[in-house]
Tab-separated table of C-alpha atoms and ligand atoms in Angstrom:
chain	number	residue	atom	x	y	z
S	695	UNK	CA	-7.523	145.046	-31.165
S	696	UNK	CA	-6.921	146.321	-27.717
S	697	UNK	CA	-4.108	144.668	-25.886
S	698	UNK	CA	-5.120	142.376	-23.083
S	699	UNK	CA	-2.991	142.458	-20.008
S	700	UNK	CA	-1.193	139.377	-18.530
S	701	UNK	CA	0.405	139.195	-14.988
S	702	UNK	CA	2.855	136.324	-14.346
S	703	UNK	CA	4.212	135.547	-10.883
S	704	UNK	CA	7.200	133.269	-10.936
S	705	UNK	CA	8.190	131.027	-7.976
S	706	UNK	CA	11.208	128.632	-7.607
S	707	UNK	CA	14.145	127.999	-9.848
S	708	UNK	CA	15.724	129.814	-12.800
S	709	UNK	CA	14.121	127.428	-15.202
S	710	UNK	CA	10.811	128.846	-14.049
S	711	UNK	CA	12.088	132.360	-14.753
S	712	UNK	CA	13.037	131.169	-18.374
S	713	UNK	CA	9.672	129.365	-18.840
S	714	UNK	CA	7.662	132.423	-17.677
S	715	UNK	CA	9.554	134.512	-20.344
S	716	UNK	CA	8.762	132.042	-23.028
S	717	UNK	CA	5.060	131.947	-21.901
S	718	UNK	CA	4.898	135.737	-21.889
S	719	UNK	CA	6.300	135.825	-25.380
S	720	UNK	CA	3.894	133.136	-26.559
S	721	UNK	CA	0.926	135.128	-25.048
S	722	UNK	CA	2.325	138.246	-26.705
S	723	UNK	CA	1.390	136.609	-30.028
S	724	UNK	CA	-2.260	136.222	-28.685
S	725	UNK	CA	-2.546	139.898	-27.944
S	726	UNK	CA	-1.463	139.939	-24.314
S	727	UNK	CA	0.981	142.447	-22.964
S	728	UNK	CA	2.706	141.744	-19.577
S	729	UNK	CA	1.966	144.035	-16.663
S	730	UNK	CA	3.521	144.177	-13.299
S	731	UNK	CA	0.510	144.031	-10.949
S	732	UNK	CA	-2.413	141.465	-10.638
S	733	UNK	CA	-4.939	144.379	-10.221
S	734	UNK	CA	-4.331	145.491	-13.818
S	735	UNK	CA	-4.572	142.024	-15.370
S	736	UNK	CA	-7.045	140.297	-17.608
S	737	UNK	CA	-5.193	137.116	-16.986
S	738	UNK	CA	-3.079	135.956	-13.985
S	739	UNK	CA	-0.680	133.114	-14.352
S	740	UNK	CA	1.238	131.618	-11.357
S	741	UNK	CA	4.301	129.701	-12.449
S	742	UNK	CA	4.718	127.513	-9.426
S	743	UNK	CA	7.444	125.388	-7.522
S	744	UNK	CA	6.697	122.087	-5.791
S	745	UNK	CA	10.245	121.343	-4.422
S	746	UNK	CA	9.429	121.922	-0.806
S	747	UNK	CA	6.158	122.036	1.132
S	748	UNK	CA	6.315	125.811	1.782
S	749	UNK	CA	6.826	126.575	-1.926
S	750	UNK	CA	3.650	124.670	-2.803
S	751	UNK	CA	1.520	126.143	-0.092
S	752	UNK	CA	2.404	129.781	-1.234
S	753	UNK	CA	0.494	129.080	-4.294
S	754	UNK	CA	-2.781	128.511	-2.472
S	755	UNK	CA	-2.350	131.517	-0.225
S	756	UNK	CA	-1.519	133.663	-3.248
S	757	UNK	CA	-4.726	132.422	-5.073
S	758	UNK	CA	-6.694	133.307	-1.868
S	759	UNK	CA	-5.567	136.889	-2.422
S	760	UNK	CA	-7.167	137.072	-5.936
S	761	UNK	CA	-10.714	136.249	-4.704
S	762	UNK	CA	-11.720	139.894	-4.596
S	763	UNK	CA	-10.215	140.533	-8.069
S	764	UNK	CA	-12.200	137.651	-9.603
S	765	UNK	CA	-15.409	138.785	-7.811
S	766	UNK	CA	-14.941	142.363	-9.163
S	767	UNK	CA	-14.072	141.005	-12.766
S	768	UNK	CA	-15.669	137.756	-13.590
S	769	UNK	CA	-13.876	137.798	-17.048
S	770	UNK	CA	-10.503	137.700	-15.222
S	771	UNK	CA	-8.721	134.414	-16.042
S	772	UNK	CA	-6.531	132.723	-13.444
S	773	UNK	CA	-4.088	129.998	-14.471
S	774	UNK	CA	-1.611	127.766	-12.540
S	775	UNK	CA	1.512	126.640	-14.457
S	776	UNK	CA	4.743	124.899	-13.225
S	777	UNK	CA	5.400	121.995	-11.028
S	778	UNK	CA	2.472	122.346	-8.580
S	779	UNK	CA	0.267	122.221	-11.623
S	780	UNK	CA	1.920	118.963	-12.654
S	781	UNK	CA	1.838	117.397	-9.346
S	782	UNK	CA	-1.737	118.377	-8.217
S	783	UNK	CA	-3.566	118.830	-11.535
S	784	UNK	CA	-7.355	119.042	-11.227
S	785	UNK	CA	-7.049	119.070	-7.371
S	786	UNK	CA	-6.100	122.736	-7.700
S	787	UNK	CA	-9.462	123.538	-9.193
S	788	UNK	CA	-11.230	121.583	-6.526
S	789	UNK	CA	-9.351	123.586	-3.754
S	790	UNK	CA	-9.640	126.890	-5.546
S	791	UNK	CA	-12.665	126.795	-7.969
S	792	UNK	CA	-11.725	130.243	-9.310
S	793	UNK	CA	-8.810	128.726	-11.202
S	794	UNK	CA	-9.675	128.535	-14.913
S	795	UNK	CA	-6.800	126.650	-16.258
S	796	UNK	CA	-3.949	124.350	-15.069
S	797	UNK	CA	-0.868	123.696	-17.222
S	798	UNK	CA	2.088	121.457	-16.629
S	799	UNK	CA	5.674	122.481	-17.444
S	800	UNK	CA	5.840	120.355	-20.594
S	801	UNK	CA	2.637	121.665	-22.148
S	802	UNK	CA	3.387	125.454	-22.379
S	803	UNK	CA	3.182	125.540	-26.049
S	804	UNK	CA	-0.485	124.592	-25.729
S	805	UNK	CA	-1.158	127.631	-23.417
S	806	UNK	CA	-2.844	129.857	-26.062
S	807	UNK	CA	-5.199	127.052	-27.069
S	808	UNK	CA	-6.019	126.346	-23.337
S	809	UNK	CA	-6.780	129.955	-22.695
S	810	UNK	CA	-9.120	129.993	-25.742
S	811	UNK	CA	-10.984	127.018	-24.164
S	812	UNK	CA	-11.742	128.898	-20.906
S	813	UNK	CA	-14.684	130.932	-22.240
S	814	UNK	CA	-17.983	130.998	-20.376
S	815	UNK	CA	-16.565	129.542	-17.257
S	816	UNK	CA	-15.134	126.384	-18.863
S	817	UNK	CA	-11.989	124.882	-17.265
S	818	UNK	CA	-9.003	123.671	-19.129
S	819	UNK	CA	-6.287	121.319	-17.923
S	820	UNK	CA	-3.182	119.859	-19.517
S	821	UNK	CA	-0.587	117.969	-17.580
S	822	UNK	CA	0.664	115.686	-20.376
S	823	UNK	CA	4.231	114.845	-21.108
S	824	UNK	CA	3.847	115.165	-25.053
S	825	UNK	CA	6.367	113.879	-27.494
S	826	UNK	CA	6.822	117.114	-29.212
S	827	UNK	CA	9.383	119.778	-28.073
S	828	UNK	CA	7.470	122.551	-26.471
S	829	UNK	CA	10.059	125.133	-27.274
S	830	UNK	CA	9.769	124.350	-31.046
S	831	UNK	CA	6.024	124.978	-30.838
S	832	UNK	CA	6.224	128.128	-28.674
S	833	UNK	CA	6.262	131.428	-30.557
S	834	UNK	CA	9.643	132.542	-31.519
S	835	UNK	CA	11.288	135.093	-29.143
S	836	UNK	CA	10.596	138.685	-30.292
S	837	UNK	CA	13.468	140.751	-31.420
S	838	UNK	CA	13.381	143.292	-28.570
S	839	UNK	CA	16.615	144.398	-26.940
S	840	UNK	CA	17.563	142.659	-23.815
S	841	UNK	CA	19.888	142.972	-20.701
S	842	UNK	CA	23.337	141.553	-20.733
S	843	UNK	CA	22.557	138.261	-19.116
S	844	UNK	CA	20.044	135.580	-19.968
S	845	UNK	CA	18.962	131.994	-19.230
S	846	UNK	CA	18.681	129.302	-21.885
S	847	UNK	CA	17.139	126.015	-21.104
S	848	UNK	CA	19.139	123.181	-22.841
S	849	UNK	CA	17.935	120.182	-20.862
S	850	UNK	CA	14.973	119.262	-18.738
S	851	UNK	CA	13.933	116.537	-16.481
S	852	UNK	CA	15.896	114.100	-14.255
S	853	UNK	CA	16.381	110.380	-14.113
S	854	UNK	CA	18.241	110.295	-10.962
S	855	UNK	CA	15.371	109.861	-8.367
S	856	UNK	CA	17.025	111.119	-5.341
S	857	UNK	CA	14.849	109.925	-2.467
S	858	UNK	CA	13.743	113.390	-1.329
S	859	UNK	CA	13.080	114.966	-4.722
S	860	UNK	CA	9.904	115.582	-6.794
S	861	UNK	CA	11.603	116.772	-9.929
S	862	UNK	CA	11.602	113.445	-11.742
S	863	UNK	CA	7.885	113.344	-11.308
S	864	UNK	CA	6.984	116.960	-12.115
S	865	UNK	CA	9.475	117.640	-14.867
S	866	UNK	CA	9.667	114.071	-16.170
S	867	UNK	CA	12.510	112.096	-17.805
S	868	UNK	CA	15.740	113.741	-18.982
S	869	UNK	CA	15.395	115.432	-22.399
S	870	UNK	CA	18.034	117.419	-24.240
S	871	UNK	CA	17.359	120.100	-26.815
S	872	UNK	CA	19.287	119.671	-30.007
S	873	UNK	CA	22.485	121.705	-30.168
S	874	UNK	CA	21.511	123.565	-33.466
S	875	UNK	CA	18.296	125.007	-31.932
S	876	UNK	CA	20.225	126.113	-28.864
S	877	UNK	CA	22.842	127.809	-31.191
S	878	UNK	CA	20.017	129.631	-33.079
S	879	UNK	CA	18.486	130.870	-29.834
S	880	UNK	CA	21.893	131.863	-28.432
S	881	UNK	CA	22.808	133.865	-31.618
S	882	UNK	CA	19.557	135.633	-31.458
S	883	UNK	CA	19.946	136.526	-27.811
S	884	UNK	CA	23.366	137.851	-28.438
S	885	UNK	CA	22.169	139.984	-31.336
S	886	UNK	CA	19.773	141.561	-28.929
S	887	UNK	CA	22.526	142.474	-26.392
S	888	UNK	CA	23.058	139.368	-24.314
S	889	UNK	CA	26.698	138.842	-23.373
S	890	UNK	CA	26.382	136.082	-20.736
S	891	UNK	CA	24.389	133.058	-21.044
S	892	UNK	CA	23.482	130.590	-18.278
S	893	UNK	CA	22.617	127.256	-19.698
S	894	UNK	CA	19.830	125.603	-17.605
S	895	UNK	CA	18.844	122.026	-16.859
S	896	UNK	CA	17.740	120.015	-13.846
S	897	UNK	CA	20.673	117.847	-14.724
S	898	UNK	CA	22.459	120.123	-17.130
S	899	UNK	CA	25.691	118.210	-17.241
S	900	UNK	CA	23.811	115.056	-18.383
S	901	UNK	CA	23.093	117.156	-21.611
S	902	UNK	CA	23.372	114.874	-24.740
S	903	UNK	CA	21.966	117.038	-27.588
S	904	UNK	CA	25.516	117.606	-28.886
S	905	UNK	CA	27.974	114.688	-29.748
S	906	UNK	CA	30.478	116.170	-27.387
S	907	UNK	CA	27.985	116.457	-24.570
S	908	UNK	CA	27.654	119.754	-22.444
S	909	UNK	CA	31.399	120.396	-23.030
S	910	UNK	CA	30.896	120.177	-26.875
S	911	UNK	CA	27.912	122.544	-26.669
S	912	UNK	CA	29.885	125.102	-24.538
S	913	UNK	CA	32.770	124.990	-26.983
S	914	UNK	CA	30.340	125.557	-29.934
S	915	UNK	CA	28.642	128.395	-28.027
S	916	UNK	CA	32.018	129.954	-27.336
S	917	UNK	CA	32.453	130.524	-31.118
S	918	UNK	CA	29.703	133.147	-31.159
S	919	UNK	CA	31.145	136.615	-31.392
S	920	UNK	CA	29.883	138.967	-28.834
S	921	UNK	CA	28.996	136.133	-26.412
S	922	UNK	CA	31.568	136.738	-23.600
S	923	UNK	CA	30.534	134.426	-20.744
S	924	UNK	CA	28.974	131.046	-20.297
S	925	UNK	CA	27.701	129.356	-17.129
S	926	UNK	CA	25.512	126.397	-16.542
S	927	UNK	CA	23.460	125.039	-13.658
S	928	UNK	CA	22.536	122.589	-12.006
S	929	UNK	CA	24.944	119.706	-12.205
S	930	UNK	CA	25.099	116.159	-10.610
S	931	UNK	CA	28.516	115.046	-9.467
S	932	UNK	CA	28.124	111.687	-11.308
S	933	UNK	CA	27.710	113.421	-14.756
S	934	UNK	CA	30.875	115.694	-14.564
S	935	UNK	CA	32.779	114.016	-17.259
S	936	UNK	CA	36.499	114.425	-18.395
S	937	UNK	CA	35.591	116.721	-21.165
S	938	UNK	CA	33.658	119.155	-19.040
S	939	UNK	CA	36.359	119.227	-16.458
S	940	UNK	CA	38.884	119.903	-19.151
S	941	UNK	CA	36.740	122.703	-20.497
S	942	UNK	CA	37.228	124.556	-17.247
S	943	UNK	CA	40.999	124.771	-17.959
S	944	UNK	CA	40.695	125.459	-21.707
S	945	UNK	CA	37.574	127.361	-22.554
S	946	UNK	CA	38.102	131.099	-21.567
S	947	UNK	CA	34.448	131.977	-21.967
S	948	UNK	CA	33.350	129.270	-19.413
S	949	UNK	CA	33.317	131.083	-16.138
S	950	UNK	CA	35.206	129.644	-13.092
S	951	UNK	CA	32.034	129.020	-10.899
S	952	UNK	CA	30.287	125.652	-10.526
S	953	UNK	CA	27.060	124.847	-8.679
S	954	UNK	CA	27.657	121.241	-7.697
S	955	UNK	CA	25.229	120.136	-5.020
S	956	UNK	CA	26.244	117.269	-2.709
S	957	UNK	CA	23.233	117.544	-0.353
S	958	UNK	CA	24.868	115.809	2.566
S	959	UNK	CA	28.310	114.772	3.865
S	960	UNK	CA	27.739	111.380	5.440
S	961	UNK	CA	28.069	108.235	3.255
S	962	UNK	CA	25.135	106.656	5.137
S	963	UNK	CA	22.845	109.702	4.266
S	964	UNK	CA	24.218	109.920	0.683
S	965	UNK	CA	23.273	106.281	0.183
S	966	UNK	CA	19.877	106.711	1.596
S	967	UNK	CA	19.394	109.729	-0.495
S	968	UNK	CA	20.140	107.583	-3.512
S	969	UNK	CA	22.821	109.898	-4.635
S	970	UNK	CA	25.003	107.109	-6.086
S	971	UNK	CA	28.363	108.636	-4.933
S	972	UNK	CA	30.324	108.739	-1.761
S	973	UNK	CA	31.902	111.668	-0.034
S	974	UNK	CA	35.363	110.698	-1.124
S	975	UNK	CA	34.298	110.413	-4.691
S	976	UNK	CA	32.866	114.017	-4.358
S	977	UNK	CA	36.273	115.179	-2.873
S	978	UNK	CA	38.137	113.467	-5.666
S	979	UNK	CA	35.991	115.278	-8.223
S	980	UNK	CA	36.553	118.595	-6.719
S	981	UNK	CA	40.359	117.944	-6.745
S	982	UNK	CA	40.249	117.177	-10.400
S	983	UNK	CA	38.188	120.359	-11.081
S	984	UNK	CA	40.610	122.574	-9.108
S	985	UNK	CA	43.588	120.911	-10.915
S	986	UNK	CA	41.921	122.170	-14.187
S	987	UNK	CA	40.876	125.525	-12.807
S	988	UNK	CA	42.633	126.469	-9.557
S	989	UNK	CA	40.552	129.543	-8.882
S	990	UNK	CA	37.163	127.700	-9.408
S	991	UNK	CA	34.462	128.917	-6.908
S	992	UNK	CA	32.108	126.201	-5.824
S	993	UNK	CA	28.552	126.438	-4.821
S	994	UNK	CA	26.298	123.757	-3.401
S	995	UNK	CA	22.916	122.725	-2.014
S	996	UNK	CA	22.488	121.088	1.320
S	997	UNK	CA	19.590	119.288	2.975
S	998	UNK	CA	19.599	119.003	6.808
S	999	UNK	CA	17.312	116.636	8.743
S	1000	UNK	CA	16.964	114.128	6.062
S	1001	UNK	CA	15.061	111.015	7.607
S	1002	UNK	CA	17.396	109.119	9.989
S	1003	UNK	CA	20.112	111.758	9.975
S	1004	UNK	CA	21.936	111.752	13.349
S	1005	UNK	CA	23.982	114.351	14.933
S	1006	UNK	CA	27.085	112.434	13.795
S	1007	UNK	CA	25.911	112.341	10.141
S	1008	UNK	CA	25.159	116.016	10.404
S	1009	UNK	CA	28.703	116.745	11.648
S	1010	UNK	CA	29.952	114.830	8.536
S	1011	UNK	CA	28.106	117.400	6.361
S	1012	UNK	CA	29.789	120.379	8.501
S	1013	UNK	CA	33.088	118.640	7.980
S	1014	UNK	CA	32.665	118.216	4.185
S	1015	UNK	CA	31.797	122.007	4.045
S	1016	UNK	CA	35.045	122.842	5.985
S	1017	UNK	CA	37.033	120.683	3.551
S	1018	UNK	CA	35.490	121.885	0.259
S	1019	UNK	CA	35.052	125.629	1.097
S	1020	UNK	CA	32.030	127.026	-0.753
S	1021	UNK	CA	31.919	130.440	-2.351
S	1022	UNK	CA	28.086	130.303	-2.022
S	1023	UNK	CA	25.497	127.785	-1.081
S	1024	UNK	CA	21.768	127.115	-0.635
S	1025	UNK	CA	20.572	125.102	2.399
S	1026	UNK	CA	17.192	123.722	3.393
S	1027	UNK	CA	15.441	121.700	5.927
S	1028	UNK	CA	14.231	118.335	4.693
S	1029	UNK	CA	10.636	118.725	3.553
S	1030	UNK	CA	8.375	115.655	3.061
S	1031	UNK	CA	7.263	115.372	-0.446
S	1032	UNK	CA	4.211	113.076	-1.131
S	1033	UNK	CA	5.050	110.240	-3.362
S	1034	UNK	CA	8.839	110.330	-2.831
S	1035	UNK	CA	10.504	107.474	-0.941
S	1036	UNK	CA	11.965	109.401	1.915
S	1037	UNK	CA	8.511	110.850	2.901
S	1038	UNK	CA	7.620	107.291	4.187
S	1039	UNK	CA	10.688	107.046	6.446
S	1040	UNK	CA	11.134	108.038	10.181
S	1041	UNK	CA	11.382	111.776	10.260
S	1042	UNK	CA	13.845	113.982	12.264
S	1043	UNK	CA	11.997	116.267	14.808
S	1044	UNK	CA	11.432	119.829	13.518
S	1045	UNK	CA	13.394	121.466	16.385
S	1046	UNK	CA	16.521	119.274	15.419
S	1047	UNK	CA	16.208	120.404	11.766
S	1048	UNK	CA	15.963	123.990	12.805
S	1049	UNK	CA	19.012	123.669	15.128
S	1050	UNK	CA	21.008	122.023	12.326
S	1051	UNK	CA	20.053	124.508	9.695
S	1052	UNK	CA	21.125	127.352	11.912
S	1053	UNK	CA	24.527	125.771	12.549
S	1054	UNK	CA	25.073	124.884	8.896
S	1055	UNK	CA	24.098	128.361	7.712
S	1056	UNK	CA	26.380	129.976	10.201
S	1057	UNK	CA	29.311	127.904	8.891
S	1058	UNK	CA	28.392	128.537	5.351
S	1059	UNK	CA	28.060	132.351	5.889
S	1060	UNK	CA	31.457	132.660	7.679
S	1061	UNK	CA	33.066	130.647	4.889
S	1062	UNK	CA	31.465	132.633	2.136
S	1063	UNK	CA	32.525	136.052	3.695
S	1064	UNK	CA	36.082	134.723	4.130
S	1065	UNK	CA	36.234	133.827	0.509
S	1066	UNK	CA	34.734	137.116	-0.530
S	1067	UNK	CA	36.966	139.064	1.706
S	1068	UNK	CA	39.991	137.272	0.115
S	1069	UNK	CA	39.110	138.894	-3.186
S	1070	UNK	CA	40.430	142.344	-1.827
S	1071	UNK	CA	43.469	143.388	-3.776
S	1072	UNK	CA	42.743	141.048	-6.672
S	1073	UNK	CA	41.758	142.021	-10.172
S	1074	UNK	CA	38.520	140.628	-11.531
S	1075	UNK	CA	36.517	140.911	-14.754
S	1076	UNK	CA	33.177	142.475	-14.280
S	1077	UNK	CA	30.079	142.348	-16.673
S	1078	UNK	CA	28.108	145.397	-15.647
S	1079	UNK	CA	24.355	144.955	-15.496
S	1080	UNK	CA	22.633	148.095	-14.026
S	1081	UNK	CA	22.924	151.323	-12.113
S	1082	UNK	CA	23.648	151.092	-8.335
S	1083	UNK	CA	21.969	153.026	-5.533
S	1084	UNK	CA	24.661	155.715	-5.362
S	1085	UNK	CA	25.007	158.463	-7.934
S	1086	UNK	CA	27.364	157.365	-10.816
S	1087	UNK	CA	27.642	153.735	-9.355
S	1088	UNK	CA	27.258	150.654	-11.552
S	1089	UNK	CA	26.776	147.086	-10.475
S	1090	UNK	CA	27.892	143.878	-12.123
S	1091	UNK	CA	29.074	140.383	-11.552
S	1092	UNK	CA	32.651	139.166	-11.372
S	1093	UNK	CA	33.566	135.856	-13.105
S	1094	UNK	CA	33.008	134.186	-9.711
S	1095	UNK	CA	29.456	135.672	-9.444
S	1096	UNK	CA	30.214	138.241	-6.850
S	1097	UNK	CA	28.221	141.449	-7.013
S	1098	UNK	CA	30.772	144.264	-7.659
S	1099	UNK	CA	30.135	148.023	-7.325
S	1100	UNK	CA	32.173	150.524	-9.225
S	1101	UNK	CA	31.757	154.327	-9.280
S	1102	UNK	CA	33.055	155.767	-12.626
S	1103	UNK	CA	31.976	157.729	-15.626
S	1104	UNK	CA	31.005	156.192	-18.866
S	1105	UNK	CA	30.193	152.602	-17.856
S	1106	UNK	CA	27.002	151.181	-19.469
S	1107	UNK	CA	25.130	147.909	-18.954
S	1108	UNK	CA	26.789	145.217	-21.032
S	1109	UNK	CA	30.289	146.689	-20.588
S	1110	UNK	CA	32.978	144.177	-19.530
S	1111	UNK	CA	35.906	145.712	-17.580
S	1112	UNK	CA	38.900	144.788	-15.433
S	1113	UNK	CA	38.291	145.943	-11.873
S	1114	UNK	CA	40.707	146.089	-8.923
S	1115	UNK	CA	38.847	145.002	-5.786
S	1116	UNK	CA	39.343	147.442	-2.857
S	1117	UNK	CA	36.628	146.470	-0.324
S	1118	UNK	CA	34.411	143.636	0.690
S	1119	UNK	CA	31.002	144.405	2.278
S	1120	UNK	CA	28.385	142.022	3.694
S	1121	UNK	CA	26.959	141.008	0.215
S	1122	UNK	CA	29.129	142.563	-2.325
S	1123	UNK	CA	32.506	143.913	-3.362
S	1124	UNK	CA	33.590	147.283	-4.632
S	1125	UNK	CA	36.571	148.366	-6.703
S	1126	UNK	CA	38.041	150.611	-9.315
S	1127	UNK	CA	38.428	150.311	-12.968
S	1128	UNK	CA	41.787	149.162	-14.081
S	1129	UNK	CA	43.332	151.408	-16.798
S	1130	UNK	CA	42.826	149.694	-20.236
R	1465	LIG	N1	13.488	119.018	1.003
R	1465	LIG	C1	14.283	119.939	1.133
R	1465	LIG	N2	15.081	120.336	0.063
R	1465	LIG	C2	14.901	119.732	-1.054
R	1465	LIG	N3	15.522	119.909	-2.222
R	1465	LIG	C3	15.002	119.141	-3.259
R	1465	LIG	N4	14.035	118.436	-2.566
R	1465	LIG	C4	13.954	118.795	-1.281
R	1465	LIG	C5	13.185	118.373	-0.269
R	1465	LIG	N5	12.169	117.439	-0.288
R	1465	LIG	C6	16.650	120.814	-2.428
R	1465	LIG	C7	17.900	120.182	-2.877
R	1465	LIG	C8	18.064	120.526	-4.325
R	1465	LIG	C9	17.427	121.916	-4.341
R	1465	LIG	C10	17.000	122.430	-5.688
R	1465	LIG	O1	16.328	121.821	-3.436
R	1465	LIG	O2	19.003	120.642	-2.081
R	1465	LIG	O3	19.367	120.525	-4.803
R	1466	LIG	FE1	16.182	116.111	-7.839
R	1466	LIG	FE2	18.640	116.992	-8.618
R	1466	LIG	FE3	18.258	114.505	-7.443
R	1466	LIG	FE4	17.303	115.000	-9.935
R	1466	LIG	S1	19.523	115.071	-9.287
R	1466	LIG	S2	16.251	113.904	-8.300
R	1466	LIG	S3	16.693	117.139	-9.821
R	1466	LIG	S4	17.952	116.537	-6.453
């Protein structure tokens, strides 16, 4: 049987990256090999993101680009997966009739079957939230060698219903994968060369597939020989329990970096966002985390121009950032999402949003650079991932997730070494290996 060719384009978050890998593996069992350009493909799959309007619109402009390919090759199959598929369903096929199949994030295990139903111009659609665990029904991951870092989804969905967010609608209710299955997948990844795992979940710290919660899972994962580093993302402040805070002080393999979005710094806006905590509660939590792990680097997400956000509310966000000091952060203009409560409220004018985003990002950038510059002279641990651009140079990540460049002989991807930082550039650090 000649191999068919599959091109997957992934948008959005790390969970989509993981899902795309799993779909590629599942389709591998159906005789599909992945390729890196749509022109070569027999099947194109877009794994989409619906979090902001721009992300969703990208899907339609990308589909527009495939018109010529479909005209030249009527057997080419085009599929839309991910959160736009879940949110818009059959509407996608109405807007772009060349789309053959639409599959929501909880139905990926049915992908091979859906593809087989698209012969002779038939369309296939599945946006169910089935009872069965899709990961158990997806083909096992093949035994190929892998790079030193990998994502592993442990939890999906969200019950928090922040007033701006589509995730509870597109990914559904919170579901945790059983710890034993995660352990099996993790051991397998480590056998294939993975040394650092990032556990993924929309609300990862609400994980309850282990009797000890996420902290229990992390401690169990830490017993795997050869697994050197564990990270997790994304967390909600209200699910940061005592055991997880303690793990930062006690579990050596848990890296001192935490993505803990707060979204806004004004109590009024936090309340209207339905975040269920105040700014002081967030500060108190960070104090406890830093007591457990004083060198913890924090990362956050911020939304500017949420409905009814005034200049004063916005300044509260700037003030919160000044107080916390973030090692990295993601920031966005509020984007109206159909079906979410905030979309119905009085909106902040676009030019105000632009202005606030500009000021917010300037502050975050300065802060980030200061924290990065403060690493000069310090010793960090680096997990090397790949060759750098200069001859003999290797690039890896510090425990704090800084990119670190080192030029030295004999370093290979997957090596973990102590590095003394001697310079800080715009986006990365560089340093020299410490003698062993
Ligand atoms: N508009 C802007 N940003 C949003 N996010 C989620 N929904 C929206 C929206 N409607 C941001 C939040 C979240 C991150 C993944 O995306 O900051 O933490
Ligand atoms: Fe969205 Fe995160 Fe809020 Fe859940 S906790 S609704 S995923 S922003």
